PDB file of C-alpha atoms in Angstrom:
ATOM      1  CA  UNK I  11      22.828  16.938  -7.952  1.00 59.00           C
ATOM      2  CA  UNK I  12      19.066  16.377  -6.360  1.00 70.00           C
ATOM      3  CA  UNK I  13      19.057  13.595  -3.547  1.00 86.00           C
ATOM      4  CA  UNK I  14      16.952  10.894  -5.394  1.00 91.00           C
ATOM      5  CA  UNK I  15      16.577  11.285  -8.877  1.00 92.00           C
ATOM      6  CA  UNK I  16      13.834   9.894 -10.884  1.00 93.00           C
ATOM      7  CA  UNK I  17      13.112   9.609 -14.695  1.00 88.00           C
ATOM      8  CA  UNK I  18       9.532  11.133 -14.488  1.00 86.00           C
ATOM      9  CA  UNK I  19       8.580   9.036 -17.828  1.00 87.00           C
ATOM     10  CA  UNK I  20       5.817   8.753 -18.739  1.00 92.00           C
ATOM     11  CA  UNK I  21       6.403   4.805 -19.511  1.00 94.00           C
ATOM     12  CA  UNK I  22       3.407   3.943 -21.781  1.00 96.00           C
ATOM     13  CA  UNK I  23       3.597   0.097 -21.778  1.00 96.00           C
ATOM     14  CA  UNK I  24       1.153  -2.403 -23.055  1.00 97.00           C
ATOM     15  CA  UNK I  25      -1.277  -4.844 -20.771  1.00 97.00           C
ATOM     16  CA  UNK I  26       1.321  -7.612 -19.383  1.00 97.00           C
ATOM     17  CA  UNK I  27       4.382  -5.885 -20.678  1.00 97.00           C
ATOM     18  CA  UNK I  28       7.409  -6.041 -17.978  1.00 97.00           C
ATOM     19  CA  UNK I  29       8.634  -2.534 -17.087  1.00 96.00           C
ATOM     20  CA  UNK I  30      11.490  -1.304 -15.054  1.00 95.00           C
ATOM     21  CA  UNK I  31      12.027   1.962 -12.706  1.00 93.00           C
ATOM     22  CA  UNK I  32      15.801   3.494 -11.621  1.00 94.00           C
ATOM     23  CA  UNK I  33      16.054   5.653  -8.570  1.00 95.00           C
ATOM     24  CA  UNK I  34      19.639   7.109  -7.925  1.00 95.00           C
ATOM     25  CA  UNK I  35      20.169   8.622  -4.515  1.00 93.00           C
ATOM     26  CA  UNK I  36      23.379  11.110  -3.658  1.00 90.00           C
ATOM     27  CA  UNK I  37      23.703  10.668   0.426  1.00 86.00           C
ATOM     28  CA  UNK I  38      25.475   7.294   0.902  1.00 85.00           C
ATOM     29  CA  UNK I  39      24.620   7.229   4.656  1.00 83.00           C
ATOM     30  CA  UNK I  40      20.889   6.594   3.145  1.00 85.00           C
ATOM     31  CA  UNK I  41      19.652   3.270   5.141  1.00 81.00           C
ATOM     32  CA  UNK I  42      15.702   3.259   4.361  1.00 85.00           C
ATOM     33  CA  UNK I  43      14.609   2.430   1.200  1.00 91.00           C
ATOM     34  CA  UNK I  44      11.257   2.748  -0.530  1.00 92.00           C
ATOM     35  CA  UNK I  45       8.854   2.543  -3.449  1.00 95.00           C
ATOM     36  CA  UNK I  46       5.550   4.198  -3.373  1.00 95.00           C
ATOM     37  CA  UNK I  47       2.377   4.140  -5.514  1.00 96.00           C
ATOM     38  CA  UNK I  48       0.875   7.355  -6.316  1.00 94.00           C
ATOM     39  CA  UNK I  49      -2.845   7.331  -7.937  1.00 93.00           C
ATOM     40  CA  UNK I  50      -4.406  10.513  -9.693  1.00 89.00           C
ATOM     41  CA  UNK I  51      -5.456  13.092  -7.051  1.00 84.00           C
ATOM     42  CA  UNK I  52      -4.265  10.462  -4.082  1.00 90.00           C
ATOM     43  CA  UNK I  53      -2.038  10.197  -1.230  1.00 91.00           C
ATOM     44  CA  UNK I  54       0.973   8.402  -1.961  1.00 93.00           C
ATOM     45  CA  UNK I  55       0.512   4.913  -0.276  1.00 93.00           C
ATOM     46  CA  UNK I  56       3.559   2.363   0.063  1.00 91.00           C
ATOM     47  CA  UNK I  57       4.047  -0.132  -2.289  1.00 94.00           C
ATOM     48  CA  UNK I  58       6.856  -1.748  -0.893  1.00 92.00           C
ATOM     49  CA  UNK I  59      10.333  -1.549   1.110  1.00 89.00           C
ATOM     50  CA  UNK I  60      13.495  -2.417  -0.133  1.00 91.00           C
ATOM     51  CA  UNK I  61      16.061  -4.382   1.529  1.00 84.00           C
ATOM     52  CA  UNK I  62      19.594  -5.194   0.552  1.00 85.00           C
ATOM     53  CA  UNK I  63      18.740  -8.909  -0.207  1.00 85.00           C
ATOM     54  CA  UNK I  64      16.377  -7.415  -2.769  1.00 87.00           C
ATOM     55  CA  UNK I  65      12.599  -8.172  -2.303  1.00 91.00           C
ATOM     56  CA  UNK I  66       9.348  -9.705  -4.345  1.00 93.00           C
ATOM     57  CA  UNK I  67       5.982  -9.402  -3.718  1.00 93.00           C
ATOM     58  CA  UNK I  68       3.864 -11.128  -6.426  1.00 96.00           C
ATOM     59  CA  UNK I  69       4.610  -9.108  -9.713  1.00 97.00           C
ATOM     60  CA  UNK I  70       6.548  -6.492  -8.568  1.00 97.00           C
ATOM     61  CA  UNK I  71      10.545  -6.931  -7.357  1.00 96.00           C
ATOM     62  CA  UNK I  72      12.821  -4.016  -5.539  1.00 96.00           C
ATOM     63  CA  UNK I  73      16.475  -4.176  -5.545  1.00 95.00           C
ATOM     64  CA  UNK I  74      19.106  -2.020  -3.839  1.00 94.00           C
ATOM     65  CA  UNK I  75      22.472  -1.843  -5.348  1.00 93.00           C
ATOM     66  CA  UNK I  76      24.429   0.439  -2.549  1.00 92.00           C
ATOM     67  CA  UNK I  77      27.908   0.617  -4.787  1.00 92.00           C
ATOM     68  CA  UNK I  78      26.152   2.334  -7.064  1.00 93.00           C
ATOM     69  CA  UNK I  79      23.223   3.858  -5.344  1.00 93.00           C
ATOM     70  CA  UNK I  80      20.702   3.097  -6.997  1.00 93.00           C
ATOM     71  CA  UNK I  81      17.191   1.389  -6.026  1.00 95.00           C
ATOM     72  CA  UNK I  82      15.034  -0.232  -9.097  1.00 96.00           C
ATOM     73  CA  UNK I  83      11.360  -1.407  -9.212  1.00 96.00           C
ATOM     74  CA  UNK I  84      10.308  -4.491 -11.729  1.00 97.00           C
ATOM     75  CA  UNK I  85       6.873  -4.828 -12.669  1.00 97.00           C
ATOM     76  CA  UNK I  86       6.153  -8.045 -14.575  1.00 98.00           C
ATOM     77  CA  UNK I  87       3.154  -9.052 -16.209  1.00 97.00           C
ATOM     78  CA  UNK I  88       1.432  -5.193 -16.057  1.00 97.00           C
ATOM     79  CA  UNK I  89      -2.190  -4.596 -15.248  1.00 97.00           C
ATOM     80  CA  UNK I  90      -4.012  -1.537 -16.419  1.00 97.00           C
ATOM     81  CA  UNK I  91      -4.644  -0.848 -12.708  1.00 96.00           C
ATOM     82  CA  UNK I  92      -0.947  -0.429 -12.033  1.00 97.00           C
ATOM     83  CA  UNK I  93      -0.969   3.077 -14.396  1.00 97.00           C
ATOM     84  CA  UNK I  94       0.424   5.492 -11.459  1.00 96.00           C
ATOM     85  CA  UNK I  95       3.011   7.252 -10.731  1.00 95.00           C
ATOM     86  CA  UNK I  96       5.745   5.578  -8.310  1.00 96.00           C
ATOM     87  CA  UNK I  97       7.539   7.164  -5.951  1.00 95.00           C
ATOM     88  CA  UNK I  98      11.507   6.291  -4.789  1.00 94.00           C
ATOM     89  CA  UNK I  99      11.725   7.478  -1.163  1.00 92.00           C
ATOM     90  CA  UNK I 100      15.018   7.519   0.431  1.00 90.00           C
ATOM     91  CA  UNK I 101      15.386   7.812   4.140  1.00 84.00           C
ATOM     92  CA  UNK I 102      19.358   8.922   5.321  1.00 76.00           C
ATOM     93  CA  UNK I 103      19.018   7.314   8.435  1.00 67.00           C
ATOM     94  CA  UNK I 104      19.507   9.119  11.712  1.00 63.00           C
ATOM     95  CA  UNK I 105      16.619  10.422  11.194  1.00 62.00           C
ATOM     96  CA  UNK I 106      12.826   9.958  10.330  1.00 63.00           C
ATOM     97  CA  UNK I 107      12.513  12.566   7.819  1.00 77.00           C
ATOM     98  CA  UNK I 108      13.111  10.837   3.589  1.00 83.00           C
ATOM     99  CA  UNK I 109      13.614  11.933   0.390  1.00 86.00           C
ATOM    100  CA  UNK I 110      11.314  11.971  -2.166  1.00 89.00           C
ATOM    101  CA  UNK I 111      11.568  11.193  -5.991  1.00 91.00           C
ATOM    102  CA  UNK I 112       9.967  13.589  -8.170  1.00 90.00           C
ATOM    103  CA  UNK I 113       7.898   9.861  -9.477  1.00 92.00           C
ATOM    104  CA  UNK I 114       7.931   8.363 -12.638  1.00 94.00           C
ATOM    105  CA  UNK I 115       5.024   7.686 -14.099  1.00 94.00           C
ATOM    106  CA  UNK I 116       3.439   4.357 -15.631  1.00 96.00           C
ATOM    107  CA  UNK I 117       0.492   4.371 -17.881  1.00 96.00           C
ATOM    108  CA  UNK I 118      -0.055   0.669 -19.006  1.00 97.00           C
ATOM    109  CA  UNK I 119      -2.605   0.748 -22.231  1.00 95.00           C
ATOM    110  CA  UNK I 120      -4.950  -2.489 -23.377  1.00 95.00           C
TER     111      UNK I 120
ATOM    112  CA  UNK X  29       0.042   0.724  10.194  1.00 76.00           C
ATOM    113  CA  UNK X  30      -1.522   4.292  11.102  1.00 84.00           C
ATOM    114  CA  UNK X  31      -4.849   5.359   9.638  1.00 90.00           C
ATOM    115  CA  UNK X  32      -4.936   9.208   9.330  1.00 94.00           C
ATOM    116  CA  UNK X  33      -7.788  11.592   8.616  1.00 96.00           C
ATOM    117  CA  UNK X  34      -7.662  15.236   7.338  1.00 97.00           C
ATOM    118  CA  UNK X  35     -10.402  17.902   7.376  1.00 96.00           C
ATOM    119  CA  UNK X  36     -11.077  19.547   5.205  1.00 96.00           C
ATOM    120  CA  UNK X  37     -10.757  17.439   2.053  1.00 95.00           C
ATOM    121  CA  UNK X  38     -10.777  20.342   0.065  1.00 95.00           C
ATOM    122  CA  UNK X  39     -11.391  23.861   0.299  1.00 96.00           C
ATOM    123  CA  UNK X  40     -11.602  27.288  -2.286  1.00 95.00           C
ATOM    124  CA  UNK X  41     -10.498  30.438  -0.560  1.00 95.00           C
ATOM    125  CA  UNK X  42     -10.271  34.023  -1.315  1.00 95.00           C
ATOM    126  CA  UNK X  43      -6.775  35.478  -1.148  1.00 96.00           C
ATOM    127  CA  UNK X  44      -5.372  37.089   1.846  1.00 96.00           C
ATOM    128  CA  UNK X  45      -7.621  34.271   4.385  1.00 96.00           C
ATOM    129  CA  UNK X  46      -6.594  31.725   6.381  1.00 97.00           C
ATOM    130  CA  UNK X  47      -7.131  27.987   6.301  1.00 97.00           C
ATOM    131  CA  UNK X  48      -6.643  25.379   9.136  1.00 97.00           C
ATOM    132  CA  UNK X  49      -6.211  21.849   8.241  1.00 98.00           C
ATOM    133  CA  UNK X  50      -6.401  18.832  10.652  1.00 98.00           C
ATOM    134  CA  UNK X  51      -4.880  15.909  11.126  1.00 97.00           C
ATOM    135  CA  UNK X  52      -5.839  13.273  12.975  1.00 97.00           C
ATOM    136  CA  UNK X  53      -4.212   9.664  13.624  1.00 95.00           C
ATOM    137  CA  UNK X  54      -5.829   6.399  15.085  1.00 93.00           C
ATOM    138  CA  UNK X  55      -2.686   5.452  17.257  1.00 90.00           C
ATOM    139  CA  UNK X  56       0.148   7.287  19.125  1.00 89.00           C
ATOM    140  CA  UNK X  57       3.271   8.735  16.574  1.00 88.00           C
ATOM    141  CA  UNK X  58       5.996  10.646  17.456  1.00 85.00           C
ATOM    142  CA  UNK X  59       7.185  11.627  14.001  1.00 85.00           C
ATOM    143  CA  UNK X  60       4.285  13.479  12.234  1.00 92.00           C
ATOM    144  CA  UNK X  61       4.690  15.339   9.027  1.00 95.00           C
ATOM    145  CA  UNK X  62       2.878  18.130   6.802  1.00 97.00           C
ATOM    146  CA  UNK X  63       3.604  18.193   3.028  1.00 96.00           C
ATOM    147  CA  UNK X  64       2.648  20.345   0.281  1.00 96.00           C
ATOM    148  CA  UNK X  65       2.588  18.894  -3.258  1.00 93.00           C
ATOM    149  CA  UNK X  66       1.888  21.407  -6.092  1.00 89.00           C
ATOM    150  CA  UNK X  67       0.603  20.007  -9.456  1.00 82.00           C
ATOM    151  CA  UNK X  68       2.812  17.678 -11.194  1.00 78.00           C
ATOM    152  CA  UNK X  69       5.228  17.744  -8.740  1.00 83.00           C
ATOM    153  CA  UNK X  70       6.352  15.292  -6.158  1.00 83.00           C
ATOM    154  CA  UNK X  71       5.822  16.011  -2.414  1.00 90.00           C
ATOM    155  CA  UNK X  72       7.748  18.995  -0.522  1.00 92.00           C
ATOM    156  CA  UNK X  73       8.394  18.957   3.224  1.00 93.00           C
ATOM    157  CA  UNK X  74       6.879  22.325   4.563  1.00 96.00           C
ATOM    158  CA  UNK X  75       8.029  20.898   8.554  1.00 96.00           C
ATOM    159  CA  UNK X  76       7.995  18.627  10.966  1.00 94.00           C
ATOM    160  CA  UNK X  77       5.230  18.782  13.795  1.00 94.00           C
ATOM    161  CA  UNK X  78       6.637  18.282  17.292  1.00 89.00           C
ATOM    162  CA  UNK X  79       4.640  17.416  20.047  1.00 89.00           C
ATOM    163  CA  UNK X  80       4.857  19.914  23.004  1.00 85.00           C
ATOM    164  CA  UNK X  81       7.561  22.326  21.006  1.00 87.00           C
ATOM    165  CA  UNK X  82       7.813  24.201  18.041  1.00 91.00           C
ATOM    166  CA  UNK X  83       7.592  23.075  14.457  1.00 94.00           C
ATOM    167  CA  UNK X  84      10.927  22.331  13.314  1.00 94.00           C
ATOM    168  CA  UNK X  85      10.717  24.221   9.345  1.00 96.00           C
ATOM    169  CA  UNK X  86      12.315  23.692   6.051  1.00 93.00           C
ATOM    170  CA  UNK X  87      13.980  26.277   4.298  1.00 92.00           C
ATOM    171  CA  UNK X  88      11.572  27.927   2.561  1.00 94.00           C
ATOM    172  CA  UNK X  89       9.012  27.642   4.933  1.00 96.00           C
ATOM    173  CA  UNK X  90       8.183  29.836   7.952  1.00 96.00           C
ATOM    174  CA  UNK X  91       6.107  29.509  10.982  1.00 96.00           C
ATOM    175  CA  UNK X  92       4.516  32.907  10.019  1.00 97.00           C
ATOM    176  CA  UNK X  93       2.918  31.722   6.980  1.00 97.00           C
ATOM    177  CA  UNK X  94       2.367  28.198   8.206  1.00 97.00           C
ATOM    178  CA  UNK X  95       1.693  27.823  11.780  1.00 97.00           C
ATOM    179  CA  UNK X  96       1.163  24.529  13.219  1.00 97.00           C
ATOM    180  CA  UNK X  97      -0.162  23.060  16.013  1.00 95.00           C
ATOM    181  CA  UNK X  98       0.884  19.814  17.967  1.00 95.00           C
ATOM    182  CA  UNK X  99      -1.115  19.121  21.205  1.00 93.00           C
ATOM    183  CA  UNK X 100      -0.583  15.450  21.437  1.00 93.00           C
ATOM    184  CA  UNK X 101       0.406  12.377  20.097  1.00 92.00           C
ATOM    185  CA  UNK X 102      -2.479  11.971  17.295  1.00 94.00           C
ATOM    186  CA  UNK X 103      -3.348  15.413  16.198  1.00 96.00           C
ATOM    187  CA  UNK X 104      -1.501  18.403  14.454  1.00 97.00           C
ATOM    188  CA  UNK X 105      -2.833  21.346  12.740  1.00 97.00           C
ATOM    189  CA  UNK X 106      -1.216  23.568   9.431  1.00 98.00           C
ATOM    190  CA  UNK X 107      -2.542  26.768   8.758  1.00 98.00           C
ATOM    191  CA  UNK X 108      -1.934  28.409   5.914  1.00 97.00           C
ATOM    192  CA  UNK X 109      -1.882  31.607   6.414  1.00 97.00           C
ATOM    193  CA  UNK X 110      -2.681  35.559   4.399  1.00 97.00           C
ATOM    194  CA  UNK X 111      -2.893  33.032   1.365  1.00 96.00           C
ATOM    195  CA  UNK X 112      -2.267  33.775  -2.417  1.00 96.00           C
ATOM    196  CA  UNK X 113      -2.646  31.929  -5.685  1.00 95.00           C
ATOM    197  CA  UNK X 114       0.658  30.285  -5.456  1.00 94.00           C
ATOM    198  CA  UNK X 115      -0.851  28.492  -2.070  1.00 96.00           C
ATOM    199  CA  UNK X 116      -3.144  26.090  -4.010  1.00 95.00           C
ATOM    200  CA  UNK X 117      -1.681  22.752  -3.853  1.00 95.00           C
ATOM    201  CA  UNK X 118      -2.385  19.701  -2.025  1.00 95.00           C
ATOM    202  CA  UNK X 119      -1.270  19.609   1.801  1.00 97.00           C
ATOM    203  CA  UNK X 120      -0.688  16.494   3.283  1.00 96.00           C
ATOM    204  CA  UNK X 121      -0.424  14.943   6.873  1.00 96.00           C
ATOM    205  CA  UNK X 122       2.218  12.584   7.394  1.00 94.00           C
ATOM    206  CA  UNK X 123       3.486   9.892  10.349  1.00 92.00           C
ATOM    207  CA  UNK X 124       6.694   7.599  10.404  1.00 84.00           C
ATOM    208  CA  UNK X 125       6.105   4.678  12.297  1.00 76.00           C
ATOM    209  CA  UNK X 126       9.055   3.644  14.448  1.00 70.00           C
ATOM    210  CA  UNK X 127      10.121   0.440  13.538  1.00 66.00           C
ATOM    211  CA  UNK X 128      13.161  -1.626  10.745  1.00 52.00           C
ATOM    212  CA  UNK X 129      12.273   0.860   8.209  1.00 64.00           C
ATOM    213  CA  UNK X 130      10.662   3.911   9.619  1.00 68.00           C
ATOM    214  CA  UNK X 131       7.629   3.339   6.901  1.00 78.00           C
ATOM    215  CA  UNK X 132       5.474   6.806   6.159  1.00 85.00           C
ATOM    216  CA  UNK X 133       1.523   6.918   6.045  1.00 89.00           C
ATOM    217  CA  UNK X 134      -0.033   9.745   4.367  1.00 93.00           C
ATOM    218  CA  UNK X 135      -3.749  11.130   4.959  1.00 94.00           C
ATOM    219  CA  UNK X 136      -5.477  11.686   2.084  1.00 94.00           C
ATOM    220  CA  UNK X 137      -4.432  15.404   1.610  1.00 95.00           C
ATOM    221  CA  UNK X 138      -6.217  18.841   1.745  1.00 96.00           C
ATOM    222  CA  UNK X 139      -6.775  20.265  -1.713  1.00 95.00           C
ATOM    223  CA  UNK X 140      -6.859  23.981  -1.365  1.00 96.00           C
ATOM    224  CA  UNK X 141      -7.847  25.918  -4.063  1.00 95.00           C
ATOM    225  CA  UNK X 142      -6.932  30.020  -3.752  1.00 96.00           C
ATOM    226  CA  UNK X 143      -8.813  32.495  -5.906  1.00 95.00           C
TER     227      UNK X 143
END
């Protein structure tokens, strides 16, 4: 089983559709949790941590469900400009070094 | 946050040279980073740059065919060495900032092309 597992999509969605991402991870010792944004021919840039709480920042929600190990990224409301692919990053803690998803990627039409 | 620059941007190379990319960071990092991602696919560690010791390596990646430099705090090189075909692929420079979550910044890659 990989380490964080990603359906690589694509999602096509339409303009203000709501749209959901799954991450699974396999190391239950993970403690850092991430989602990044990925443009065409781009560095991956963070979009946003996740904390156990859960977290919002304007459209977009992260939640971490530890029983189950899984992370998820809500996008409500999509934009054209959030087509991309997003990236689940989990760190195992004890050390600097995370895991990357393989991405799943988003392409919201008009 | 950590702002980090790579040179070249891109580069096309005849098989069996060498390429050196830089890395350079606006701040002080410990943990610094060089990935490769290959088309389609999400990013690979290739090793871990350690300042004042050896790269610490992935499997599947050797300090013969990717040597890399760490002289201080904001700068590491990756070459990428006697390359082939299966070389081309976007490297990029990484840093983990120390703090809660240990958040990554990426430069905006090398995109080496081999012929």
């Amino acid at each position: 089983r990989k380490e964080v597992e990603q359906d690589p999509g694509p999602f096509n969605v339409p303009e203000g559709a709501t749209v959901a991402f799954n991450c699974t991870y396999s190391n239950s010792a993970s403690q850092s949790f991430f989602w990044y944004r990925q443009d065409c021919r781009k560095e991956p840039k963070l979009l946003m941590s996740v904390y156990s709480s859960g977290n919002e920042d304007g459209r977009f929600t992260a939640q971490l469900n530890r029983a189950s190990q899984y992370i998820s990224l809500l996008i409500r409301d999509s934009k054209l400009s959030d087509s991309a692919t997003y990236l689940c990053v989990v760190n195992p803690g004890g050390s600097y070094i995370p895991t990357f998803g393989r991405g799943t990627s988003l392409i919201v039409h008009p | 946050s950590a702002v980090i620059s790579q040179k070249p941007s891109r580069d096309i190379c005849q098989r069996g040279t060498s390429l050196t990319i830089q890395c350079q960071v606006d701040s002080q990092v410990t943990m610094m980073f060089w990935y490769r991602q290959q088309p389609g696919q999400s990013l690979t560690l290739i090793a871990t740059a350690n300042q004042g010791s050896e790269a610490t390596y992935e499997s599947g990646f050797v300090i013969d065919k990717f040597p890399i430099s760490r002289p201080n705090l904001t700068f590491s090189t990756l070459t990428v060495s006697n390359m082939s075909p299966e070389d081309s692929s976007i490297y990029l420079c990484s840093v983990a900032v120390a703090g809660a979550n240990n958040e990554q910044f990426f430069g905006p890659g090398t995109r080496l092309t081999v012929l």
